[in-house]
Tab-separated table of C-alpha atoms and ligand atoms in Angstrom:
chain	number	residue	atom	x	y	z
M	1	MET	CA	-41.851	9.341	-54.846
M	2	LEU	CA	-41.862	6.107	-56.841
M	3	ALA	CA	-43.230	3.147	-54.873
M	4	ALA	CA	-40.691	0.366	-54.317
M	5	LYS	CA	-43.207	-2.181	-55.624
M	6	THR	CA	-43.680	-0.158	-58.836
M	7	PHE	CA	-39.908	0.077	-59.309
M	8	PHE	CA	-39.410	-3.687	-59.016
M	9	ASP	CA	-42.501	-4.525	-61.111
M	10	THR	CA	-41.523	-2.277	-64.040
M	11	PRO	CA	-39.795	-4.108	-66.914
M	12	TRP	CA	-36.186	-2.883	-66.999
M	13	GLU	CA	-36.378	-1.445	-70.488
M	14	GLN	CA	-39.230	0.791	-69.300
M	15	LEU	CA	-37.349	2.177	-66.279
M	16	THR	CA	-36.281	5.712	-67.167
M	17	PRO	CA	-33.048	7.309	-65.841
M	18	ARG	CA	-35.284	9.613	-63.767
M	19	MET	CA	-37.051	6.657	-62.147
M	20	GLU	CA	-33.707	5.012	-61.305
M	21	GLU	CA	-32.290	8.225	-59.821
M	22	ASP	CA	-35.396	8.962	-57.751
M	23	PHE	CA	-35.589	5.470	-56.384
M	24	PHE	CA	-31.962	4.905	-55.393
M	25	THR	CA	-31.305	8.431	-54.157
M	26	SER	CA	-34.071	8.079	-51.594
M	27	LEU	CA	-32.536	5.018	-49.901
M	28	MET	CA	-30.444	5.259	-46.727
M	29	THR	CA	-28.895	1.981	-45.622
M	30	GLY	CA	-28.341	0.494	-42.171
M	31	ASN	CA	-24.755	1.811	-41.999
M	32	LYS	CA	-26.135	5.347	-42.562
M	33	THR	CA	-24.777	5.754	-46.082
M	34	TYR	CA	-26.985	6.822	-48.971
M	35	LYS	CA	-27.502	5.094	-52.281
M	36	THR	CA	-27.543	8.500	-53.986
M	37	THR	CA	-26.621	8.296	-57.631
M	38	PHE	CA	-27.339	10.036	-60.921
M	39	HIS	CA	-26.611	9.670	-64.595
M	40	HIS	CA	-23.512	11.114	-66.301
M	41	ARG	CA	-21.988	11.761	-62.881
M	42	PHE	CA	-18.430	11.236	-64.125
M	43	SER	CA	-18.668	12.262	-67.781
M	44	ASP	CA	-15.981	14.920	-67.093
M	45	ILE	CA	-13.576	12.350	-65.608
M	46	ASN	CA	-14.013	9.145	-67.596
M	47	PRO	CA	-12.137	10.445	-70.720
M	48	TYR	CA	-9.035	11.106	-68.567
M	49	LEU	CA	-9.285	7.677	-66.930
M	50	LEU	CA	-9.634	6.032	-70.341
M	51	ASP	CA	-6.518	7.775	-71.633
M	52	TYR	CA	-4.555	6.904	-68.479
M	53	LEU	CA	-5.598	3.250	-68.514
M	54	LEU	CA	-4.885	2.907	-72.254
M	55	HIS	CA	-1.285	3.909	-71.504
M	56	HIS	CA	-0.714	2.302	-68.102
M	57	ALA	CA	-2.816	-0.848	-67.872
M	58	PRO	CA	-3.270	-4.053	-69.861
M	59	ALA	CA	-5.823	-3.934	-72.701
M	60	ALA	CA	-7.739	-6.757	-70.966
M	61	LEU	CA	-8.572	-4.657	-67.943
M	62	LYS	CA	-9.990	-5.913	-64.639
M	63	VAL	CA	-11.801	-3.212	-62.694
M	64	LEU	CA	-13.220	-3.229	-59.174
M	65	ASP	CA	-15.877	-0.567	-58.535
M	66	VAL	CA	-16.651	-0.393	-54.803
M	67	GLY	CA	-19.887	1.012	-53.386
M	68	VAL	CA	-21.709	0.855	-56.727
M	69	SER	CA	-25.218	1.496	-55.382
M	70	SER	CA	-27.535	1.214	-58.423
M	71	GLY	CA	-24.584	0.488	-60.727
M	72	ILE	CA	-25.624	3.368	-63.014
M	73	SER	CA	-22.157	4.943	-62.973
M	74	THR	CA	-20.631	1.465	-63.291
M	75	VAL	CA	-22.486	0.949	-66.583
M	76	GLU	CA	-21.291	4.366	-67.795
M	77	LEU	CA	-17.663	3.615	-66.853
M	78	TYR	CA	-17.911	0.257	-68.600
M	79	ASP	CA	-19.359	1.797	-71.780
M	80	ASP	CA	-16.791	4.622	-71.849
M	81	LEU	CA	-13.804	2.266	-71.388
M	82	ARG	CA	-15.164	-0.241	-73.855
M	83	GLN	CA	-15.880	2.371	-76.523
M	84	GLY	CA	-12.349	3.678	-75.981
M	85	GLY	CA	-10.899	0.306	-76.977
M	86	LEU	CA	-10.365	-1.495	-73.667
M	87	ASP	CA	-11.496	-5.063	-73.223
M	88	VAL	CA	-12.855	-4.380	-69.756
M	89	GLU	CA	-14.535	-6.497	-67.107
M	90	ILE	CA	-15.966	-4.812	-64.022
M	91	LEU	CA	-16.772	-6.332	-60.672
M	92	GLY	CA	-19.107	-3.967	-58.847
M	93	THR	CA	-19.494	-4.406	-55.089
M	94	ASP	CA	-21.680	-2.888	-52.427
M	95	ILE	CA	-22.339	-3.610	-48.785
M	96	LEU	CA	-26.038	-3.808	-49.594
M	97	VAL	CA	-27.107	-5.578	-52.792
M	98	ASP	CA	-29.869	-7.921	-51.635
M	99	ALA	CA	-33.079	-6.848	-49.946
M	100	PHE	CA	-36.632	-8.036	-49.341
M	101	LEU	CA	-39.887	-6.498	-50.455
M	102	VAL	CA	-42.464	-7.664	-47.905
M	103	ARG	CA	-46.258	-7.328	-48.271
M	104	VAL	CA	-46.977	-6.247	-44.728
M	105	PHE	CA	-50.705	-5.457	-45.215
M	106	PRO	CA	-52.965	-5.564	-48.286
M	107	LYS	CA	-51.542	-3.035	-50.823
M	108	CYS	CA	-48.792	-2.061	-48.354
M	109	HIS	CA	-45.140	-3.059	-48.693
M	110	ALA	CA	-41.940	-2.600	-46.731
M	111	LEU	CA	-38.570	-2.711	-48.462
M	112	VAL	CA	-36.072	-3.960	-45.887
M	113	GLU	CA	-32.465	-5.126	-45.620
M	114	PRO	CA	-31.910	-8.815	-44.754
M	115	SER	CA	-31.372	-7.642	-41.141
M	116	GLY	CA	-34.869	-6.104	-41.194
M	117	PHE	CA	-33.550	-2.521	-41.333
M	118	PRO	CA	-36.244	-0.511	-43.179
M	119	LEU	CA	-35.469	1.248	-46.469
M	120	ARG	CA	-38.890	2.279	-47.776
M	121	PHE	CA	-42.612	1.909	-47.076
M	122	ASP	CA	-45.327	1.783	-49.746
M	123	LEU	CA	-48.819	2.708	-48.592
M	124	PRO	CA	-51.792	2.574	-50.984
M	125	LEU	CA	-51.458	6.192	-52.174
M	126	VAL	CA	-47.990	7.190	-51.123
M	127	SER	CA	-44.453	5.832	-50.714
M	128	MET	CA	-42.457	7.035	-47.727
M	129	LYS	CA	-38.912	7.103	-46.366
M	130	PRO	CA	-38.559	5.570	-42.893
M	131	TRP	CA	-36.467	8.301	-41.338
M	132	VAL	CA	-37.749	11.549	-39.877
M	133	THR	CA	-36.498	14.835	-41.365
M	134	ARG	CA	-36.299	18.247	-39.663
M	135	HIS	CA	-39.155	19.405	-41.891
M	136	ASP	CA	-41.357	16.620	-40.444
M	137	TYR	CA	-41.118	18.237	-36.999
M	138	TYR	CA	-42.528	21.518	-38.379
M	139	SER	CA	-45.272	19.838	-40.401
M	140	GLY	CA	-46.208	17.290	-37.746
M	141	LEU	CA	-45.593	14.458	-40.219
M	142	PHE	CA	-43.049	12.890	-37.859
M	143	ILE	CA	-45.844	11.279	-35.828
M	144	LEU	CA	-47.224	9.480	-38.881
M	145	ARG	CA	-43.741	8.510	-40.090
M	146	LYS	CA	-42.733	7.060	-36.711
M	147	LEU	CA	-46.021	5.185	-36.473
M	148	VAL	CA	-45.733	3.675	-39.951
M	149	ASN	CA	-42.080	2.854	-39.294
M	150	ALA	CA	-42.809	1.011	-36.046
M	151	LEU	CA	-45.787	-0.867	-37.494
M	152	PHE	CA	-44.339	-1.805	-40.899
M	153	THR	CA	-40.880	-2.733	-39.587
M	154	HIS	CA	-42.292	-4.921	-36.824
M	155	ARG	CA	-44.630	-6.672	-39.264
M	156	ALA	CA	-41.900	-7.144	-41.914
M	157	ARG	CA	-39.536	-8.699	-39.348
M	158	GLN	CA	-42.305	-10.975	-38.119
M	159	ILE	CA	-43.074	-12.167	-41.679
M	160	LEU	CA	-39.373	-12.648	-42.484
M	161	ARG	CA	-39.146	-15.091	-39.589
M	162	SER	CA	-41.481	-17.553	-41.353
M	163	PRO	CA	-39.420	-19.310	-44.056
M	164	GLY	CA	-40.972	-19.508	-47.541
M	165	ASP	CA	-43.673	-16.921	-46.777
M	166	THR	CA	-45.214	-15.880	-50.116
M	167	ARG	CA	-45.506	-12.275	-48.952
M	168	VAL	CA	-41.722	-11.961	-49.243
M	169	SER	CA	-39.950	-11.226	-52.557
M	170	GLU	CA	-36.176	-11.162	-52.893
M	171	VAL	CA	-34.996	-8.093	-54.782
M	172	LYS	CA	-31.631	-6.644	-55.848
M	173	LEU	CA	-30.887	-3.001	-55.108
M	174	VAL	CA	-29.141	-2.603	-58.430
M	175	ALA	CA	-30.504	-1.138	-61.661
M	176	PRO	CA	-31.681	-4.102	-63.773
M	177	ARG	CA	-29.763	-2.846	-66.809
M	178	ALA	CA	-26.517	-3.038	-64.805
M	179	LEU	CA	-27.319	-6.635	-63.876
M	180	ALA	CA	-28.143	-7.421	-67.510
M	181	LYS	CA	-24.864	-6.057	-68.866
M	182	ALA	CA	-22.351	-8.664	-70.017
M	183	GLY	CA	-18.964	-7.664	-68.652
M	184	ILE	CA	-20.356	-6.379	-65.348
M	185	THR	CA	-20.848	-8.581	-62.294
M	186	VAL	CA	-22.308	-7.239	-59.060
M	187	CYS	CA	-21.876	-8.844	-55.667
M	188	SER	CA	-22.116	-7.892	-52.054
M	189	ASP	CA	-18.879	-7.051	-50.232
M	190	ASP	CA	-17.914	-4.818	-47.327
M	191	ILE	CA	-14.825	-2.727	-48.150
M	192	SER	CA	-13.891	-2.601	-44.489
M	193	ARG	CA	-13.343	-6.373	-44.425
M	194	TYR	CA	-10.370	-7.777	-46.313
M	195	ASN	CA	-11.515	-10.232	-48.996
M	196	SER	CA	-8.764	-12.719	-49.927
M	197	ALA	CA	-10.595	-13.622	-53.172
M	198	PHE	CA	-9.790	-10.105	-54.447
M	199	GLU	CA	-6.028	-10.195	-53.651
M	200	ALA	CA	-3.969	-8.738	-56.564
M	201	ARG	CA	-6.815	-9.334	-59.029
M	202	PHE	CA	-7.477	-5.827	-60.320
M	203	ASP	CA	-5.765	-3.236	-62.511
M	204	PHE	CA	-8.003	-0.382	-61.431
M	205	VAL	CA	-10.194	0.258	-58.387
M	206	ARG	CA	-12.750	3.065	-58.262
M	207	ALA	CA	-14.263	4.293	-54.986
M	208	ALA	CA	-16.829	6.910	-55.957
M	209	ASN	CA	-18.863	8.720	-53.321
M	210	VAL	CA	-18.248	6.146	-50.648
M	211	LEU	CA	-14.869	6.786	-48.971
M	212	ASN	CA	-15.941	10.104	-47.439
M	213	HIS	CA	-15.146	11.717	-44.089
M	214	GLY	CA	-18.878	12.189	-43.558
M	215	TYR	CA	-19.412	8.432	-43.630
M	216	PHE	CA	-16.330	6.915	-41.982
M	217	SER	CA	-13.641	7.737	-39.404
M	218	PRO	CA	-10.015	8.166	-40.593
M	219	ALA	CA	-9.160	4.775	-39.027
M	220	ALA	CA	-11.979	3.030	-40.904
M	221	LEU	CA	-10.985	4.797	-44.131
M	222	SER	CA	-7.361	3.649	-43.683
M	223	THR	CA	-8.481	0.031	-43.337
M	224	MET	CA	-10.621	0.313	-46.455
M	225	ILE	CA	-7.809	1.920	-48.458
M	226	ALA	CA	-5.313	-0.714	-47.302
M	227	ASN	CA	-7.737	-3.392	-48.492
M	228	THR	CA	-8.110	-1.820	-51.934
M	229	GLY	CA	-4.294	-1.558	-52.130
M	230	ARG	CA	-4.040	-5.316	-51.657
M	231	TYR	CA	-6.635	-5.904	-54.378
M	232	LEU	CA	-4.503	-4.068	-56.966
M	233	ARG	CA	-1.873	-5.644	-59.188
M	234	LYS	CA	1.657	-4.282	-58.838
M	235	PRO	CA	3.105	-1.980	-59.992
M	236	HIS	CA	0.663	-0.496	-62.525
M	237	GLY	CA	-2.569	-0.894	-60.480
M	238	SER	CA	-4.372	2.381	-59.807
M	239	LEU	CA	-6.980	3.644	-57.362
M	240	PHE	CA	-9.395	6.483	-58.047
M	241	VAL	CA	-11.190	8.115	-55.113
M	242	VAL	CA	-13.786	10.786	-55.855
M	243	ARG	CA	-16.634	12.659	-54.239
M	244	THR	CA	-19.345	14.598	-56.060
M	245	HIS	CA	-20.279	17.815	-54.251
M	246	GLU	CA	-23.777	19.308	-53.963
M	247	ASN	CA	-23.158	21.478	-57.045
M	248	ARG	CA	-22.327	18.245	-58.937
M	249	ALA	CA	-18.610	19.142	-59.241
M	250	ASN	CA	-16.302	16.139	-58.843
M	251	HIS	CA	-13.248	16.339	-56.598
M	252	GLY	CA	-11.050	13.295	-56.751
M	253	THR	CA	-7.537	11.900	-56.952
M	254	LEU	CA	-5.993	9.149	-59.024
M	255	PHE	CA	-3.296	7.134	-57.213
M	256	ARG	CA	-0.843	4.490	-58.415
M	257	ARG	CA	-0.088	1.339	-56.459
M	258	GLY	CA	3.605	1.198	-57.380
M	259	GLU	CA	6.057	-1.404	-56.043
M	260	GLY	CA	6.285	-0.026	-52.516
M	261	GLU	CA	3.981	0.065	-49.524
M	262	HIS	CA	2.480	3.473	-50.272
M	263	PHE	CA	0.226	4.919	-52.926
M	264	GLU	CA	1.721	7.526	-55.257
M	265	LEU	CA	-0.316	10.522	-56.433
M	266	VAL	CA	-0.923	10.593	-60.184
M	267	HIS	CA	-3.531	13.281	-60.882
M	268	ARG	CA	-6.024	15.566	-59.143
M	269	PHE	CA	-9.483	16.395	-60.434
M	270	GLY	CA	-10.957	19.622	-59.026
M	271	SER	CA	-9.475	20.151	-55.563
M	272	GLY	CA	-8.570	16.485	-55.216
M	273	SER	CA	-9.973	13.821	-52.923
M	274	GLU	CA	-10.853	14.948	-49.402
M	275	ILE	CA	-9.146	11.785	-48.102
M	276	GLU	CA	-5.917	12.213	-50.094
M	277	ASP	CA	-3.859	12.503	-46.873
M	278	VAL	CA	-5.422	9.308	-45.522
M	279	VAL	CA	-4.635	7.423	-48.745
M	280	MET	CA	-1.040	8.698	-48.829
M	281	GLY	CA	-0.531	7.714	-45.178
M	282	VAL	CA	-1.688	4.113	-45.571
M	283	ASP	CA	0.818	1.249	-45.365
M	284	ILE	CA	-0.353	-1.380	-47.820
M	285	PRO	CA	0.259	-4.709	-46.102
M	286	ALA	CA	2.353	-7.244	-48.006
M	287	LYS	CA	0.612	-10.519	-48.828
E	1	LIG	C1	-23.560	7.346	-52.624
E	1	LIG	S1	-23.505	5.676	-53.150
E	1	LIG	C2	-22.284	5.764	-54.446
E	1	LIG	C3	-22.785	5.222	-55.767
E	1	LIG	C4	-21.826	5.287	-56.946
E	1	LIG	N1	-20.498	4.797	-56.622
E	1	LIG	C5	-21.781	6.697	-57.500
E	1	LIG	O1	-20.826	7.428	-57.184
E	1	LIG	O2	-22.699	7.077	-58.241
E	1	LIG	C6	-22.587	4.910	-51.814
E	1	LIG	C7	-22.705	3.392	-51.789
E	1	LIG	O3	-21.693	2.866	-50.933
E	1	LIG	C8	-22.213	1.713	-50.302
E	1	LIG	N2	-21.418	1.404	-49.095
E	1	LIG	C9	-21.437	2.024	-47.891
E	1	LIG	N3	-20.582	1.441	-47.041
E	1	LIG	C10	-19.976	0.421	-47.708
E	1	LIG	C11	-19.006	-0.562	-47.350
E	1	LIG	N4	-18.474	-0.606	-46.120
E	1	LIG	N5	-18.645	-1.470	-48.293
E	1	LIG	C12	-19.193	-1.434	-49.535
E	1	LIG	N6	-20.119	-0.517	-49.919
E	1	LIG	C13	-20.515	0.404	-49.033
E	1	LIG	C14	-23.667	2.107	-49.986
E	1	LIG	O4	-24.476	0.963	-49.779
E	1	LIG	C15	-24.039	2.894	-51.246
E	1	LIG	O5	-24.674	2.078	-52.195
């Protein structure tokens, strides 16, 4: 597994797609969601979205991509829409964008959230995930993992308490080439909290691999969907919710904002979004 320090020290043009996938896919955040991502994840879907948006949205298109993780699929969406003739701007958001890489001991680093929640530990010869897996209980590795977790997390939190400590580096949990792309902006935002700065600003919202039953309760999903509804322009604004299954097949649904208080179904990909009923049942609050 690629060490966090190596990932952040590698010049962005030398980071391969494989390195980006390996690094982000191995991160689980404090709200128990994964940053799993891979290249060409939506190459089957983007041509349909392009065609739909060319016919139903303004040519100067404002897109909100929520839960972007590394931003790899954001860059691909941007490139596909742009090459298809749309003058697109994308705002990518994620609950976790900023993190700290802390030198906890010589040649040892902890990658942690601002809250101190641990994401990854680099030891001199190996990089390790903080959480224990079932396999660890068979192999006995869980003892080492728990020990390293307790020690590194405690030390990282202690160091973070001293302002300006040179052992702390601020890092962004976004692929550097997504940050470097003109036309894409990435910022931190929690979909479950209404953000008035986003009200009626977007023509298209994508929620890919984030609004899942496995991650959130139906009530939490309803709040998140209602928020995205308020962020869309009326009546043409559209919302795309999709989940990639283990076999890499995408199942998603495209919805239209319309003039009313409810989303309208436009198109299903695969078997459709697993939260289609939640989306259709949401009342989008008026301003
Ligand atoms: C599996 S990744 C999806 C990455 C990308 N959209 C894709 O499909 O390739 C899920 C992302 O959702 C983010 N996330 C989880 N809860 C969130 C919330 N409440 N608000 C915003 N982002 C959230 C996680 O931090 C993670 O980066």
